[in-house]
Amino acid sequence: MIDKNKPVVVTGADGFIGSHLTEALLERGYRVRALAQYNSFNNWGWLEGMSYPGLEVVCGDVRDPNFCRELCRGAGTVFHLAALIAIPYSYVAPDSYVDTNIKGTLNMLQAVRDTGCDRIVVTSTSEVYGTALYVPIDEKHPRQPQSPYSATKIGADALAESFYRAFELPVVIARPFNTYGPRQSARAIIPTIISQIASGAEEIKVGDLSPTRDFNFVADTARGFIALGEAEGIEGRDINIATGTEVTMAETLKLIAELMGKPETRYVVDPARLRPSKSEVNRLCGDSTLIRELTDWRPAYDLREGLAKTIEWFVNPENLAKYKPDIYNR
Ligand SMILES: NC(=O)c1ccc[n+]([C@@H]2O[C@H](COP(=O)([O-])OP(=O)(O)OC[C@H]3O[C@@H](n4cnc5c(N)ncnc54)[C@H](O)[C@@H]3O)[C@@H](O)[C@H]2O)c1
């Protein structure tokens, strides 16, 4: 149900998941109006060098309601991914998270309402669930804000739900579990491990390796978004994008080291990378029953395959040069 005659808006298109989603939409023949956050360098992030006839790059800011209205004018489906997403940075700059994640989402909802777009897919996160009270985590699991980041995503989800109920706005909430792959910021565990090993470090710095995660390869997450953009009759639903598998950070590190041919890699826990204990989300494993029922989406990559693709990308010197493996990137 994504209308090919109207542009599809992607916010956060300059970022990790948004750039992959933008490419996946363009590959399927959609026209994409891709938002890169305005900056004076005219830097389009991961959209730099992307060239497709259907791609229109727009620079702006979701904190500006007037800009959001103009962004949505004439568009069909809107994928709203723009956000501040680093948990450690949300400890030091929570105001920015409220402005971007809550107010930014409100602005996009209001813009879709004002301009009459066909659907808005709002991006949530598995972080809203906090440490699993039961697994696999389905959409009914309680919300537990364990970081300012999570709190702002819970707020944004609530606004999206309220716009569906109050105004019948065609809203779908996509809730990806942890996503990894080429282009991810080194603040996340998988790129931080890969980029340090690829830079020749014999002892790498990590945070707590005991938590578990349900990792989605980014191509699968992008297909999940498109499936939720296309499926009929799912307005008002919040829907997990998850594999239903669970792995510890320590097991992930071991697998990466093995795939990179450095099984002897040692690690040291860097206290700066530890979350306060009550803020650490110890266990995440998602239930994907709903998305499987409502769409034909299935993950195509297991962790080993997705990691191999990710490593292949990171070890390319041109890509690795964009990272600073010796500096902790929160
Ligand atoms: N990466 C994950 O594991 C994961 C998991 C679940 C949900 N998510 C969600 O997916 C979305 C994308 O995350 P990502 O991992 O690609 O992160 P990312 O940081 O790479 O992308 C977010 C993008 O939002 C843009 N942005 C930030 N503030 C903006 C503003 N004020 N105006 C316009 N653009 C702005 C940034 O330029 C950035 O490129 C986010 O909503 C995030 O909460 C990510």
mmCIF file of C-alpha atoms and ligand atoms in Angstrom:
data_model
loop_
_atom_site.group_PDB
_atom_site.id
_atom_site.type_symbol
_atom_site.label_atom_id
_atom_site.label_comp_id
_atom_site.label_asym_id
_atom_site.label_seq_id
_atom_site.Cartn_x
_atom_site.Cartn_y
_atom_site.Cartn_z
ATOM 1 C CA MET A 1 0.000 0.000 0.000
ATOM 2 C CA ILE A 2 2.942 2.379 -0.418
ATOM 3 C CA ASP A 3 1.843 4.671 -3.267
ATOM 4 C CA LYS A 4 4.513 4.685 -5.990
ATOM 5 C CA ASN A 5 3.090 7.922 -7.431
ATOM 6 C CA LYS A 6 4.002 9.956 -4.376
ATOM 7 C CA PRO A 7 7.388 10.413 -2.718
ATOM 8 C CA VAL A 8 8.102 8.344 0.382
ATOM 9 C CA VAL A 9 9.579 10.449 3.193
ATOM 10 C CA VAL A 10 12.385 8.956 5.312
ATOM 11 C CA THR A 11 13.605 10.988 8.299
ATOM 12 C CA GLY A 12 16.962 9.941 9.750
ATOM 13 C CA ALA A 13 17.888 8.883 6.197
ATOM 14 C CA ASP A 14 21.420 10.191 6.770
ATOM 15 C CA GLY A 15 21.863 7.663 9.597
ATOM 16 C CA PHE A 16 22.598 3.962 9.868
ATOM 17 C CA ILE A 17 19.197 2.257 9.505
ATOM 18 C CA GLY A 18 17.636 5.152 7.560
ATOM 19 C CA SER A 19 20.285 5.028 4.825
ATOM 20 C CA HIS A 20 19.747 1.276 4.350
ATOM 21 C CA LEU A 21 15.968 1.782 4.321
ATOM 22 C CA THR A 22 16.333 4.582 1.765
ATOM 23 C CA GLU A 23 18.428 2.352 -0.508
ATOM 24 C CA ALA A 24 16.017 -0.575 -0.110
ATOM 25 C CA LEU A 25 13.054 1.649 -1.062
ATOM 26 C CA LEU A 26 14.905 3.088 -4.077
ATOM 27 C CA GLU A 27 15.878 -0.442 -5.190
ATOM 28 C CA ARG A 28 12.158 -1.316 -5.135
ATOM 29 C CA GLY A 29 11.380 1.619 -7.424
ATOM 30 C CA TYR A 30 9.986 4.073 -4.862
ATOM 31 C CA ARG A 31 10.820 7.759 -5.017
ATOM 32 C CA VAL A 32 12.362 8.845 -1.708
ATOM 33 C CA ARG A 33 12.459 12.277 -0.111
ATOM 34 C CA ALA A 34 15.316 11.658 2.300
ATOM 35 C CA LEU A 35 15.938 13.944 5.264
ATOM 36 C CA ALA A 36 19.516 14.696 6.288
ATOM 37 C CA GLN A 37 19.866 16.771 9.447
ATOM 38 C CA TYR A 38 20.774 20.339 8.511
ATOM 39 C CA ASN A 39 24.380 21.321 9.203
ATOM 40 C CA SER A 40 26.543 24.086 7.842
ATOM 41 C CA PHE A 41 28.922 21.594 6.154
ATOM 42 C CA ASN A 42 26.088 20.397 3.903
ATOM 43 C CA ASN A 43 27.083 16.901 4.981
ATOM 44 C CA TRP A 44 24.467 14.269 4.137
ATOM 45 C CA GLY A 45 25.911 11.568 6.383
ATOM 46 C CA TRP A 46 25.487 8.086 4.887
ATOM 47 C CA LEU A 47 23.525 9.522 1.954
ATOM 48 C CA GLU A 48 26.801 11.019 0.660
ATOM 49 C CA GLY A 49 27.679 9.424 -2.665
ATOM 50 C CA MET A 50 24.298 7.667 -2.959
ATOM 51 C CA SER A 51 22.991 8.190 -6.460
ATOM 52 C CA TYR A 52 19.580 7.052 -7.675
ATOM 53 C CA PRO A 53 17.219 8.857 -10.059
ATOM 54 C CA GLY A 54 14.411 8.632 -7.470
ATOM 55 C CA LEU A 55 16.413 10.150 -4.600
ATOM 56 C CA GLU A 56 15.710 13.682 -3.376
ATOM 57 C CA VAL A 57 17.814 14.783 -0.397
ATOM 58 C CA VAL A 58 16.349 17.505 1.829
ATOM 59 C CA CYS A 59 18.244 19.099 4.720
ATOM 60 C CA GLY A 60 16.380 20.196 7.822
ATOM 61 C CA ASP A 61 15.472 19.446 11.403
ATOM 62 C CA VAL A 62 12.558 17.528 12.941
ATOM 63 C CA ARG A 63 12.546 19.966 15.881
ATOM 64 C CA ASP A 64 11.037 22.560 13.547
ATOM 65 C CA PRO A 65 7.252 22.069 13.006
ATOM 66 C CA ASN A 66 7.085 24.284 9.948
ATOM 67 C CA PHE A 67 9.954 22.414 8.304
ATOM 68 C CA CYS A 68 8.243 19.047 9.045
ATOM 69 C CA ARG A 69 5.000 20.235 7.403
ATOM 70 C CA GLU A 70 6.846 21.231 4.226
ATOM 71 C CA LEU A 71 8.785 17.947 4.254
ATOM 72 C CA CYS A 72 5.536 15.952 4.258
ATOM 73 C CA ARG A 73 3.672 18.021 1.663
ATOM 74 C CA GLY A 74 2.605 15.815 -1.271
ATOM 75 C CA ALA A 75 4.162 12.684 0.266
ATOM 76 C CA GLY A 76 2.477 9.269 0.589
ATOM 77 C CA THR A 77 4.078 7.114 3.266
ATOM 78 C CA VAL A 78 6.383 8.604 5.907
ATOM 79 C CA PHE A 79 9.029 6.585 7.752
ATOM 80 C CA HIS A 80 10.105 8.557 10.815
ATOM 81 C CA LEU A 81 13.493 7.348 12.059
ATOM 82 C CA ALA A 82 15.258 10.600 13.026
ATOM 83 C CA ALA A 83 16.265 10.490 16.672
ATOM 84 C CA LEU A 84 19.071 10.858 19.153
ATOM 85 C CA ILE A 85 19.786 7.247 19.957
ATOM 86 C CA ALA A 86 22.928 6.830 22.093
ATOM 87 C CA ILE A 87 22.038 5.786 25.637
ATOM 88 C CA PRO A 88 25.226 7.139 27.311
ATOM 89 C CA TYR A 89 24.783 10.549 25.667
ATOM 90 C CA SER A 90 21.197 10.628 26.956
ATOM 91 C CA TYR A 91 22.616 10.658 30.515
ATOM 92 C CA VAL A 92 24.378 13.964 29.852
ATOM 93 C CA ALA A 93 22.010 15.675 27.381
ATOM 94 C CA PRO A 94 18.449 14.536 28.209
ATOM 95 C CA ASP A 95 16.905 17.853 27.132
ATOM 96 C CA SER A 96 18.115 17.273 23.583
ATOM 97 C CA TYR A 97 16.475 13.841 23.636
ATOM 98 C CA VAL A 98 13.130 15.315 24.694
ATOM 99 C CA ASP A 99 13.379 17.956 21.966
ATOM 100 C CA THR A 100 14.391 15.546 19.194
ATOM 101 C CA ASN A 101 12.631 12.315 20.109
ATOM 102 C CA ILE A 102 9.401 13.564 21.703
ATOM 103 C CA LYS A 103 8.906 17.010 20.179
ATOM 104 C CA GLY A 104 10.373 15.859 16.846
ATOM 105 C CA THR A 105 7.896 12.949 16.706
ATOM 106 C CA LEU A 106 5.020 15.256 17.672
ATOM 107 C CA ASN A 107 6.028 17.589 14.825
ATOM 108 C CA MET A 108 6.061 14.717 12.322
ATOM 109 C CA LEU A 109 2.678 13.392 13.523
ATOM 110 C CA GLN A 110 1.183 16.863 13.284
ATOM 111 C CA ALA A 111 2.738 17.363 9.829
ATOM 112 C CA VAL A 112 1.239 14.091 8.558
ATOM 113 C CA ARG A 113 -2.124 15.153 9.978
ATOM 114 C CA ASP A 114 -1.948 18.613 8.390
ATOM 115 C CA THR A 115 -0.820 17.407 4.961
ATOM 116 C CA GLY A 116 -2.903 14.189 4.768
ATOM 117 C CA CYS A 117 -0.117 11.662 4.111
ATOM 118 C CA ASP A 118 -1.252 8.045 3.702
ATOM 119 C CA ARG A 119 0.631 6.560 6.673
ATOM 120 C CA ILE A 120 3.391 7.327 9.159
ATOM 121 C CA VAL A 121 5.603 4.531 10.462
ATOM 122 C CA VAL A 122 7.065 5.760 13.757
ATOM 123 C CA THR A 123 10.260 4.095 14.985
ATOM 124 C CA SER A 124 10.280 2.745 18.521
ATOM 125 C CA THR A 125 12.958 0.520 20.074
ATOM 126 C CA SER A 126 13.240 -2.631 22.197
ATOM 127 C CA GLU A 127 14.838 -0.379 24.854
ATOM 128 C CA VAL A 128 11.281 0.708 25.834
ATOM 129 C CA TYR A 129 10.751 -2.746 27.379
ATOM 130 C CA GLY A 130 13.791 -2.547 29.674
ATOM 131 C CA THR A 131 15.170 -5.783 31.136
ATOM 132 C CA ALA A 132 12.843 -8.592 30.079
ATOM 133 C CA LEU A 133 10.277 -9.589 32.709
ATOM 134 C CA TYR A 134 9.581 -12.608 30.480
ATOM 135 C CA VAL A 135 10.903 -13.864 27.141
ATOM 136 C CA PRO A 136 10.282 -13.717 24.305
ATOM 137 C CA ILE A 137 9.102 -10.126 24.749
ATOM 138 C CA ASP A 138 5.807 -9.536 22.958
ATOM 139 C CA GLU A 139 4.166 -6.160 22.354
ATOM 140 C CA LYS A 140 2.156 -6.441 25.608
ATOM 141 C CA HIS A 141 5.314 -6.471 27.748
ATOM 142 C CA PRO A 142 5.348 -3.536 30.249
ATOM 143 C CA ARG A 143 7.380 -0.447 29.351
ATOM 144 C CA GLN A 144 10.276 0.214 31.770
ATOM 145 C CA PRO A 145 12.239 3.402 31.096
ATOM 146 C CA GLN A 146 15.784 2.584 32.255
ATOM 147 C CA SER A 147 17.462 5.523 30.468
ATOM 148 C CA PRO A 148 16.404 9.010 29.350
ATOM 149 C CA TYR A 149 16.668 7.675 25.779
ATOM 150 C CA SER A 150 14.139 4.933 26.513
ATOM 151 C CA ALA A 151 11.871 7.376 28.351
ATOM 152 C CA THR A 152 11.746 9.687 25.333
ATOM 153 C CA LYS A 153 10.973 6.783 22.996
ATOM 154 C CA ILE A 154 8.139 5.682 25.323
ATOM 155 C CA GLY A 155 6.852 9.273 25.177
ATOM 156 C CA ALA A 156 7.069 9.343 21.385
ATOM 157 C CA ASP A 157 5.250 5.982 21.117
ATOM 158 C CA ALA A 158 2.504 7.284 23.412
ATOM 159 C CA LEU A 159 2.023 10.391 21.263
ATOM 160 C CA ALA A 160 1.821 8.247 18.135
ATOM 161 C CA GLU A 161 -0.809 5.988 19.745
ATOM 162 C CA SER A 162 -2.762 9.013 20.927
ATOM 163 C CA PHE A 163 -2.820 10.512 17.413
ATOM 164 C CA TYR A 164 -4.246 7.223 16.119
ATOM 165 C CA ARG A 165 -6.961 7.170 18.795
ATOM 166 C CA ALA A 166 -7.747 10.888 18.900
ATOM 167 C CA PHE A 167 -7.507 11.741 15.190
ATOM 168 C CA GLU A 168 -7.531 8.341 13.428
ATOM 169 C CA LEU A 169 -4.122 9.243 12.076
ATOM 170 C CA PRO A 170 -2.821 6.246 10.068
ATOM 171 C CA VAL A 171 0.047 5.424 12.421
ATOM 172 C CA VAL A 172 2.078 2.212 12.678
ATOM 173 C CA ILE A 173 4.769 1.821 15.338
ATOM 174 C CA ALA A 174 7.768 -0.266 14.250
ATOM 175 C CA ARG A 175 9.787 -1.598 17.179
ATOM 176 C CA PRO A 176 13.156 -2.965 16.057
ATOM 177 C CA PHE A 177 15.340 -4.932 18.444
ATOM 178 C CA ASN A 178 19.084 -4.184 18.325
ATOM 179 C CA THR A 179 20.237 -3.702 14.766
ATOM 180 C CA TYR A 180 23.785 -4.023 13.437
ATOM 181 C CA GLY A 181 25.539 -3.879 10.093
ATOM 182 C CA PRO A 182 27.625 -1.678 7.798
ATOM 183 C CA ARG A 183 27.619 2.066 8.672
ATOM 184 C CA GLN A 184 26.570 1.672 12.322
ATOM 185 C CA SER A 185 28.024 4.182 14.759
ATOM 186 C CA ALA A 186 30.903 2.842 16.850
ATOM 187 C CA ARG A 187 28.963 3.676 20.017
ATOM 188 C CA ALA A 188 27.249 0.284 19.565
ATOM 189 C CA ILE A 189 28.845 -2.949 20.750
ATOM 190 C CA ILE A 190 29.311 -4.793 17.436
ATOM 191 C CA PRO A 191 31.035 -1.955 15.509
ATOM 192 C CA THR A 192 33.148 -1.075 18.542
ATOM 193 C CA ILE A 193 34.474 -4.638 18.720
ATOM 194 C CA ILE A 194 35.004 -4.987 14.963
ATOM 195 C CA SER A 195 36.634 -1.583 14.480
ATOM 196 C CA GLN A 196 39.079 -2.138 17.368
ATOM 197 C CA ILE A 197 40.117 -5.592 16.132
ATOM 198 C CA ALA A 198 40.342 -4.310 12.530
ATOM 199 C CA SER A 199 42.670 -1.527 13.715
ATOM 200 C CA GLY A 200 45.073 -4.123 15.090
ATOM 201 C CA ALA A 201 44.313 -3.797 18.824
ATOM 202 C CA GLU A 202 45.376 -6.932 20.719
ATOM 203 C CA GLU A 203 43.374 -5.978 23.777
ATOM 204 C CA ILE A 204 40.045 -4.295 23.085
ATOM 205 C CA LYS A 205 37.973 -2.118 25.415
ATOM 206 C CA VAL A 206 34.380 -3.106 26.118
ATOM 207 C CA GLY A 207 31.516 -2.482 28.548
ATOM 208 C CA ASP A 208 29.469 -5.145 30.388
ATOM 209 C CA LEU A 209 29.508 -8.349 28.329
ATOM 210 C CA SER A 210 26.849 -10.224 30.323
ATOM 211 C CA PRO A 211 23.633 -8.675 28.900
ATOM 212 C CA THR A 212 21.818 -10.516 26.140
ATOM 213 C CA ARG A 213 20.439 -9.025 22.945
ATOM 214 C CA ASP A 214 18.303 -10.064 19.989
ATOM 215 C CA PHE A 215 20.357 -8.824 17.039
ATOM 216 C CA ASN A 216 18.783 -7.980 13.650
ATOM 217 C CA PHE A 217 20.985 -7.525 10.583
ATOM 218 C CA VAL A 218 20.235 -4.095 9.110
ATOM 219 C CA ALA A 219 18.993 -5.433 5.746
ATOM 220 C CA ASP A 220 16.365 -7.424 7.676
ATOM 221 C CA THR A 221 15.377 -4.386 9.753
ATOM 222 C CA ALA A 222 14.994 -2.291 6.581
ATOM 223 C CA ARG A 223 12.785 -4.990 5.012
ATOM 224 C CA GLY A 224 10.789 -5.065 8.243
ATOM 225 C CA PHE A 225 10.086 -1.335 7.929
ATOM 226 C CA ILE A 226 8.962 -1.749 4.318
ATOM 227 C CA ALA A 227 6.725 -4.686 5.269
ATOM 228 C CA LEU A 228 5.092 -2.482 7.928
ATOM 229 C CA GLY A 229 4.764 0.349 5.410
ATOM 230 C CA GLU A 230 3.068 -1.945 2.890
ATOM 231 C CA ALA A 231 0.772 -4.151 5.025
ATOM 232 C CA GLU A 232 -2.927 -3.321 4.916
ATOM 233 C CA GLY A 233 -5.080 -2.742 7.987
ATOM 234 C CA ILE A 234 -2.390 -2.499 10.668
ATOM 235 C CA GLU A 235 -2.946 1.122 11.711
ATOM 236 C CA GLY A 236 -2.734 1.722 15.441
ATOM 237 C CA ARG A 237 -0.554 -1.356 16.032
ATOM 238 C CA ASP A 238 2.920 -1.432 17.570
ATOM 239 C CA ILE A 239 4.917 -4.280 16.107
ATOM 240 C CA ASN A 240 8.249 -5.870 17.044
ATOM 241 C CA ILE A 241 10.945 -6.463 14.445
ATOM 242 C CA ALA A 242 12.888 -9.266 16.124
ATOM 243 C CA THR A 243 14.547 -12.590 15.369
ATOM 244 C CA GLY A 244 13.571 -14.336 18.608
ATOM 245 C CA THR A 245 17.170 -15.395 19.239
ATOM 246 C CA GLU A 246 19.210 -14.354 22.243
ATOM 247 C CA VAL A 247 22.977 -14.061 22.607
ATOM 248 C CA THR A 248 25.246 -12.518 25.245
ATOM 249 C CA MET A 249 27.668 -9.727 24.364
ATOM 250 C CA ALA A 250 30.515 -12.083 25.406
ATOM 251 C CA GLU A 251 29.350 -14.763 22.932
ATOM 252 C CA THR A 252 29.043 -12.064 20.255
ATOM 253 C CA LEU A 253 32.610 -10.881 20.896
ATOM 254 C CA LYS A 254 33.892 -14.472 20.670
ATOM 255 C CA LEU A 255 32.095 -15.043 17.363
ATOM 256 C CA ILE A 256 33.397 -11.779 15.874
ATOM 257 C CA ALA A 257 36.979 -12.558 16.939
ATOM 258 C CA GLU A 258 36.686 -16.016 15.391
ATOM 259 C CA LEU A 259 35.208 -14.676 12.120
ATOM 260 C CA MET A 260 38.011 -12.079 11.936
ATOM 261 C CA GLY A 261 40.649 -14.789 12.389
ATOM 262 C CA LYS A 262 41.728 -13.358 15.777
ATOM 263 C CA PRO A 263 40.313 -15.881 18.269
ATOM 264 C CA GLU A 264 43.014 -14.945 20.801
ATOM 265 C CA THR A 265 41.711 -11.329 21.113
ATOM 266 C CA ARG A 266 41.761 -10.218 24.765
ATOM 267 C CA TYR A 267 39.435 -7.647 26.247
ATOM 268 C CA VAL A 268 39.356 -5.323 29.217
ATOM 269 C CA VAL A 269 36.257 -3.748 30.761
ATOM 270 C CA ASP A 270 36.480 0.042 30.477
ATOM 271 C CA PRO A 271 34.490 1.537 33.413
ATOM 272 C CA ALA A 272 33.505 4.532 31.222
ATOM 273 C CA ARG A 273 31.495 2.109 29.063
ATOM 274 C CA LEU A 274 29.425 0.661 31.926
ATOM 275 C CA ARG A 275 25.867 1.855 32.424
ATOM 276 C CA PRO A 276 24.660 2.532 35.987
ATOM 277 C CA SER A 277 23.473 -0.888 37.200
ATOM 278 C CA LYS A 278 19.745 -0.060 37.343
ATOM 279 C CA SER A 279 19.980 1.493 33.873
ATOM 280 C CA GLU A 280 21.562 -1.523 32.171
ATOM 281 C CA VAL A 281 19.037 -3.575 30.190
ATOM 282 C CA ASN A 282 20.167 -7.078 31.083
ATOM 283 C CA ARG A 283 18.017 -9.164 28.818
ATOM 284 C CA LEU A 284 16.287 -8.595 25.462
ATOM 285 C CA CYS A 285 14.788 -11.278 23.259
ATOM 286 C CA GLY A 286 11.854 -10.364 21.056
ATOM 287 C CA ASP A 287 8.695 -12.216 20.051
ATOM 288 C CA SER A 288 8.175 -11.813 16.298
ATOM 289 C CA THR A 289 4.825 -13.645 16.125
ATOM 290 C CA LEU A 290 2.853 -10.492 15.306
ATOM 291 C CA ILE A 291 4.967 -9.265 12.388
ATOM 292 C CA ARG A 292 5.013 -12.815 11.005
ATOM 293 C CA GLU A 293 1.211 -12.956 11.203
ATOM 294 C CA LEU A 294 0.604 -9.522 9.692
ATOM 295 C CA THR A 295 3.282 -9.565 6.950
ATOM 296 C CA ASP A 296 5.459 -12.041 5.081
ATOM 297 C CA TRP A 297 8.585 -10.655 6.802
ATOM 298 C CA ARG A 298 11.080 -13.236 8.069
ATOM 299 C CA PRO A 299 14.719 -12.513 8.981
ATOM 300 C CA ALA A 300 16.977 -13.595 6.123
ATOM 301 C CA TYR A 301 20.310 -13.448 8.000
ATOM 302 C CA ASP A 302 21.428 -15.340 11.078
ATOM 303 C CA LEU A 303 24.007 -13.716 13.364
ATOM 304 C CA ARG A 304 27.001 -15.446 11.781
ATOM 305 C CA GLU A 305 25.982 -14.386 8.252
ATOM 306 C CA GLY A 306 25.156 -10.816 9.282
ATOM 307 C CA LEU A 307 28.412 -10.448 11.216
ATOM 308 C CA ALA A 308 30.422 -11.753 8.257
ATOM 309 C CA LYS A 309 28.837 -9.069 6.024
ATOM 310 C CA THR A 310 29.439 -6.401 8.666
ATOM 311 C CA ILE A 311 33.094 -7.379 9.138
ATOM 312 C CA GLU A 312 33.650 -7.411 5.365
ATOM 313 C CA TRP A 313 32.455 -3.799 5.234
ATOM 314 C CA PHE A 314 34.411 -2.570 8.285
ATOM 315 C CA VAL A 315 37.749 -4.062 7.248
ATOM 316 C CA ASN A 316 37.675 -2.089 3.989
ATOM 317 C CA PRO A 317 40.219 0.686 4.810
ATOM 318 C CA GLU A 318 38.029 3.309 3.135
ATOM 319 C CA ASN A 319 35.194 2.519 5.561
ATOM 320 C CA LEU A 320 37.378 1.973 8.635
ATOM 321 C CA ALA A 321 38.956 5.403 8.079
ATOM 322 C CA LYS A 322 35.585 6.969 8.996
ATOM 323 C CA TYR A 323 35.850 5.566 12.563
ATOM 324 C CA LYS A 324 38.023 6.461 15.577
ATOM 325 C CA PRO A 325 38.485 3.042 17.224
ATOM 326 C CA ASP A 326 40.852 4.352 19.927
ATOM 327 C CA ILE A 327 38.274 6.854 21.263
ATOM 328 C CA TYR A 328 35.151 5.860 23.214
ATOM 329 C CA ASN A 329 32.255 7.146 21.131
ATOM 330 C CA ARG A 330 29.230 7.596 23.320
HETATM 331 N N1 LIG B 1 20.393 0.963 15.946
HETATM 332 C C1 LIG B 1 19.587 0.211 16.658
HETATM 333 O O1 LIG B 1 19.979 -0.845 17.152
HETATM 334 C C2 LIG B 1 18.140 0.622 16.857
HETATM 335 C C3 LIG B 1 17.288 -0.299 17.487
HETATM 336 C C4 LIG B 1 15.959 0.068 17.683
HETATM 337 C C5 LIG B 1 15.502 1.280 17.233
HETATM 338 N N2 LIG B 1 16.343 2.147 16.636
HETATM 339 C C6 LIG B 1 15.786 3.423 16.159
HETATM 340 O O2 LIG B 1 16.018 3.496 14.761
HETATM 341 C C7 LIG B 1 16.166 4.854 14.372
HETATM 342 C C8 LIG B 1 17.456 5.037 13.598
HETATM 343 O O3 LIG B 1 18.549 4.687 14.433
HETATM 344 P P1 LIG B 1 20.039 4.480 13.870
HETATM 345 O O4 LIG B 1 20.632 3.349 14.579
HETATM 346 O O5 LIG B 1 20.017 4.484 12.393
HETATM 347 O O6 LIG B 1 20.742 5.799 14.447
HETATM 348 P P2 LIG B 1 21.528 6.967 13.720
HETATM 349 O O7 LIG B 1 22.032 7.869 14.795
HETATM 350 O O8 LIG B 1 22.517 6.409 12.757
HETATM 351 O O9 LIG B 1 20.382 7.702 12.891
HETATM 352 C C9 LIG B 1 19.544 8.680 13.424
HETATM 353 C C10 LIG B 1 19.567 9.859 12.477
HETATM 354 O O10 LIG B 1 18.668 10.870 12.960
HETATM 355 C C11 LIG B 1 19.185 12.109 12.547
HETATM 356 N N3 LIG B 1 18.734 13.178 13.449
HETATM 357 C C12 LIG B 1 19.042 13.336 14.756
HETATM 358 N N4 LIG B 1 18.478 14.468 15.231
HETATM 359 C C13 LIG B 1 17.816 15.034 14.181
HETATM 360 C C14 LIG B 1 17.048 16.213 14.034
HETATM 361 N N5 LIG B 1 16.850 17.037 15.065
HETATM 362 N N6 LIG B 1 16.511 16.472 12.831
HETATM 363 C C15 LIG B 1 16.702 15.652 11.783
HETATM 364 N N7 LIG B 1 17.430 14.519 11.847
HETATM 365 C C16 LIG B 1 17.978 14.212 13.039
HETATM 366 C C17 LIG B 1 20.718 11.993 12.647
HETATM 367 O O11 LIG B 1 21.309 12.823 11.682
HETATM 368 C C18 LIG B 1 20.953 10.508 12.400
HETATM 369 O O12 LIG B 1 21.522 10.268 11.146
HETATM 370 C C19 LIG B 1 16.079 5.685 15.662
HETATM 371 O O13 LIG B 1 14.759 6.175 15.784
HETATM 372 C C20 LIG B 1 16.379 4.665 16.754
HETATM 373 O O14 LIG B 1 15.784 5.049 17.971
HETATM 374 C C21 LIG B 1 17.656 1.845 16.425
#
